[in-house]
mmCIF file of C-alpha atoms in Angstrom:
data_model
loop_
_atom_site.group_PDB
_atom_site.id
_atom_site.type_symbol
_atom_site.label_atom_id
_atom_site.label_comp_id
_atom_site.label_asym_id
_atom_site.label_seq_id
_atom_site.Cartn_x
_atom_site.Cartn_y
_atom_site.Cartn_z
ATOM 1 C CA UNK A 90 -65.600 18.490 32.350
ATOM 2 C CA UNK A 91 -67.111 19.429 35.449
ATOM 3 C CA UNK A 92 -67.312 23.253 36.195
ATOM 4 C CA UNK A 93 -66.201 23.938 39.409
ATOM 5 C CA UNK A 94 -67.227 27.533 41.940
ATOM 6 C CA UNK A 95 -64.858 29.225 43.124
ATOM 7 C CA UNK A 96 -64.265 28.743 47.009
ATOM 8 C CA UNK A 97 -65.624 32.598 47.818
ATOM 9 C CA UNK A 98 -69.013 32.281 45.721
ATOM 10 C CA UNK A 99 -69.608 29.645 47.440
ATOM 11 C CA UNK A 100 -70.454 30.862 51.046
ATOM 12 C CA UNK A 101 -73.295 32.719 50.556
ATOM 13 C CA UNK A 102 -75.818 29.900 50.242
ATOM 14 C CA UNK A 103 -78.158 31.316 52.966
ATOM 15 C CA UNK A 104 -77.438 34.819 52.155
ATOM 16 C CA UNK A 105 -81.027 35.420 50.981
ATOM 17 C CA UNK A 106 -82.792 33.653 54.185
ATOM 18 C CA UNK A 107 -80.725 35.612 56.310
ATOM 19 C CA UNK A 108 -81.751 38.760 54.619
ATOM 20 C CA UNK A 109 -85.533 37.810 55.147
ATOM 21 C CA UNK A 110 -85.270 36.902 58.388
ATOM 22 C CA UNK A 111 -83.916 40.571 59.073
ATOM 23 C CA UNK A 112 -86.403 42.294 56.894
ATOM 24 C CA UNK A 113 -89.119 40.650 58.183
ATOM 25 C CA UNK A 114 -89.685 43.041 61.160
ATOM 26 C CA UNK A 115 -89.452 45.464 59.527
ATOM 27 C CA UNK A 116 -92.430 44.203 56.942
ATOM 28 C CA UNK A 117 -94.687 43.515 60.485
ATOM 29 C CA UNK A 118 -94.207 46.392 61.832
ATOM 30 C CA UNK A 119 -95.227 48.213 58.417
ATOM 31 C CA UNK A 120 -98.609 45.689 58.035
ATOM 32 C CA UNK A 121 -99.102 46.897 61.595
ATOM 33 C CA UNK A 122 -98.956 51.085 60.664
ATOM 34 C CA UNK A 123 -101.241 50.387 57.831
ATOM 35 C CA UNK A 124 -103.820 48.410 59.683
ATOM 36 C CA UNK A 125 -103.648 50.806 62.221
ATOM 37 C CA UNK A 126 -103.969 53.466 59.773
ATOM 38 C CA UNK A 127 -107.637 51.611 58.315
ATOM 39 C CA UNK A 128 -109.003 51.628 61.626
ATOM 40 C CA UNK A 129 -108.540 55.360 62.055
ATOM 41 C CA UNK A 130 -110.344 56.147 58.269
ATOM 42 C CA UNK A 131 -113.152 53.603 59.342
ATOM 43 C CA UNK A 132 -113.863 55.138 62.469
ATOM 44 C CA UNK A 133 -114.444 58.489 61.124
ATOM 45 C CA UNK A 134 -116.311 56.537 58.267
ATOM 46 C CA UNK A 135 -118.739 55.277 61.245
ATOM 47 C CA UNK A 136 -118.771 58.777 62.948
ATOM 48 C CA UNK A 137 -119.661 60.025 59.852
ATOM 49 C CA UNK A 138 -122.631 57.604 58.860
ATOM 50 C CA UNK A 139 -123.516 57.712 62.741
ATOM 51 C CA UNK A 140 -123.760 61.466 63.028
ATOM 52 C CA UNK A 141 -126.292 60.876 59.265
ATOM 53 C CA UNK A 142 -128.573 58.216 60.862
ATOM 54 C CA UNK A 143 -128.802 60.214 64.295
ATOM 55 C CA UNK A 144 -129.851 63.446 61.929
ATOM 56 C CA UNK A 145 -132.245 61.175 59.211
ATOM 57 C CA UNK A 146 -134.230 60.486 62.463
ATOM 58 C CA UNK A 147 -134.179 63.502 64.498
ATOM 59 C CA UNK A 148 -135.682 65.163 61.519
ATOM 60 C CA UNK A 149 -139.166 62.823 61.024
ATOM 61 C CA UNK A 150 -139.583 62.636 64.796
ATOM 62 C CA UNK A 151 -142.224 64.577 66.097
ATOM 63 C CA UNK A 152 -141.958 63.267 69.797
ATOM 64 C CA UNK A 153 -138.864 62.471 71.983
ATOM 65 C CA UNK A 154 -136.649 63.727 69.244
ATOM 66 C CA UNK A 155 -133.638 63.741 70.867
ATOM 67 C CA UNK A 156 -133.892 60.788 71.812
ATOM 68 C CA UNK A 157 -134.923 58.927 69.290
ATOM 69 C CA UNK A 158 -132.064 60.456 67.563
ATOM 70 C CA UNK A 159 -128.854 59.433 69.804
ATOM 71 C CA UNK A 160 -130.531 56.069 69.513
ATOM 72 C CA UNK A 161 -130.419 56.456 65.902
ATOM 73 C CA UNK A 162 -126.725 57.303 65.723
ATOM 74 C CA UNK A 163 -125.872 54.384 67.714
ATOM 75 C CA UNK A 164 -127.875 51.763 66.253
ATOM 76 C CA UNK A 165 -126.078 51.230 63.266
ATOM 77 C CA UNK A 166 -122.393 51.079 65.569
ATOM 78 C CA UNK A 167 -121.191 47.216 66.518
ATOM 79 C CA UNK A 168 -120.093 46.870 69.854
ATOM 80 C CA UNK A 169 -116.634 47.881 69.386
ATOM 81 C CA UNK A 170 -117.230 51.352 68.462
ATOM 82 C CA UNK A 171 -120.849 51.542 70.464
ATOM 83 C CA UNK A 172 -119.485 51.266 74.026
ATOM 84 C CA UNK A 173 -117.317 54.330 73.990
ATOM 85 C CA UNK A 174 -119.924 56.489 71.726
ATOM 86 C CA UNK A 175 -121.519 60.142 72.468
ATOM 87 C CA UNK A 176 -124.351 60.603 70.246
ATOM 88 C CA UNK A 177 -125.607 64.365 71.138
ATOM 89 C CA UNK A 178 -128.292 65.785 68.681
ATOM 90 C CA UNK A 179 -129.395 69.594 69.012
ATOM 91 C CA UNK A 180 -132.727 71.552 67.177
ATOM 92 C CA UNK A 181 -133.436 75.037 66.915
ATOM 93 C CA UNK A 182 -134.174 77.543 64.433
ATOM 94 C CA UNK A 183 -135.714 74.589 61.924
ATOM 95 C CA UNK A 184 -132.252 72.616 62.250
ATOM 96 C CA UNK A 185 -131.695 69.766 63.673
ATOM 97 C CA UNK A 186 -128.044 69.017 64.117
ATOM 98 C CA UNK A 187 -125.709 65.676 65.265
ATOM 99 C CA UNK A 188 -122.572 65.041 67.032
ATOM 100 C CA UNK A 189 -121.036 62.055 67.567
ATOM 101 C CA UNK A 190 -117.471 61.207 69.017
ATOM 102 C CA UNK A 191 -116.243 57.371 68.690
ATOM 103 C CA UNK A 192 -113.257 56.287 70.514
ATOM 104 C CA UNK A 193 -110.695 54.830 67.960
ATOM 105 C CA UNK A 194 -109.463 51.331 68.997
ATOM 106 C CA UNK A 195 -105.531 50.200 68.785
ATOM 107 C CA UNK A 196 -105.033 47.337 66.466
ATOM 108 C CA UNK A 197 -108.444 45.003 67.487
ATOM 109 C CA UNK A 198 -111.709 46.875 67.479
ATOM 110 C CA UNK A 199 -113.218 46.091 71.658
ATOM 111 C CA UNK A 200 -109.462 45.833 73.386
ATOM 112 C CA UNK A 201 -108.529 49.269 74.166
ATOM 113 C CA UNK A 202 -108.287 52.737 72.722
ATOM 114 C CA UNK A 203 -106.242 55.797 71.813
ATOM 115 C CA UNK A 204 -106.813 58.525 74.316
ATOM 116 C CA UNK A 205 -108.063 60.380 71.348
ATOM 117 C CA UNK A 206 -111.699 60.877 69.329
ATOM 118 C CA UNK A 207 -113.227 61.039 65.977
ATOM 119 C CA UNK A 208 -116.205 63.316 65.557
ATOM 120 C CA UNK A 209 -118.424 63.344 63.086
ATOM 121 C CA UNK A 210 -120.760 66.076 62.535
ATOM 122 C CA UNK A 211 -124.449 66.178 60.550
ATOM 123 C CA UNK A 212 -127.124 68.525 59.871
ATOM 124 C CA UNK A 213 -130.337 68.846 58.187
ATOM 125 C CA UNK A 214 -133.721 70.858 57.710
ATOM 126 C CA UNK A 215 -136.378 69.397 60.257
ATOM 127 C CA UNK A 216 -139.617 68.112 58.566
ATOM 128 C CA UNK A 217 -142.713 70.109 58.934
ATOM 129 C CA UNK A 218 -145.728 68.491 60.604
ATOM 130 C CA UNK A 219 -149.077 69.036 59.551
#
């Protein structure tokens, strides 16, 4: 004998489609946060390791050090991140100190960018030369 549904379980055969289809911005627009929210920790990742480089070589320079120091910070910076960058390094007193500020992009890294910053901050003992 056949086993027959009744006639009200029977009308929700797209029930779960529909469902997706109406979570489902909901699920973009939380990839979207998160991604968002990766490119904010990487940038102060790269202002970090930017404001270290600039720091590493403003330390052994003997000559030009400040320059050779913002050129340091942004050497290690792609494109992206290296055409809205402000590399400023600072001695005195034996110290040599970094600052660098990186613009922090909105979803694709070289489109356009928050109206806000990420600094990073480094500092180190300068070398004696002999």
């Amino acid at each position: 004998m056949r086993h027959v549904r009744p006639r009200h379980l029977r009308r929700d055969s797209g029930q779960v489609t529909i469902e997706f289809l109406g979570m489902t911005p909901t699920i973009i627009v939380t990839l979207v946060v998160l991604w968002q929210v990766v490119l904010v920790g990487y940038t102060f990742t790269l202002a970090g390791n930017a404001a270290d480089e600039a720091v590493r070589a403003g330390t052994a320079a003997e000559y030009d050090r400040p320059g050779k120091c913002s050129a340091a910070g942004l050497d290690k910076l792609s494109n992206a991140w290296r055409d809205g960058a402000d590399v400023s390094c600072t001695t005195g007193n034996g110290y040599v100190t970094s600052d660098v500020s990186l613009k922090v992009p909105v979803l694709f890294p070289g489109t356009i960018d928050f109206p806000f910053t990420v600094k990073g901050h480094a500092g180190a003992v300068e070398e004696a030369t002999r």
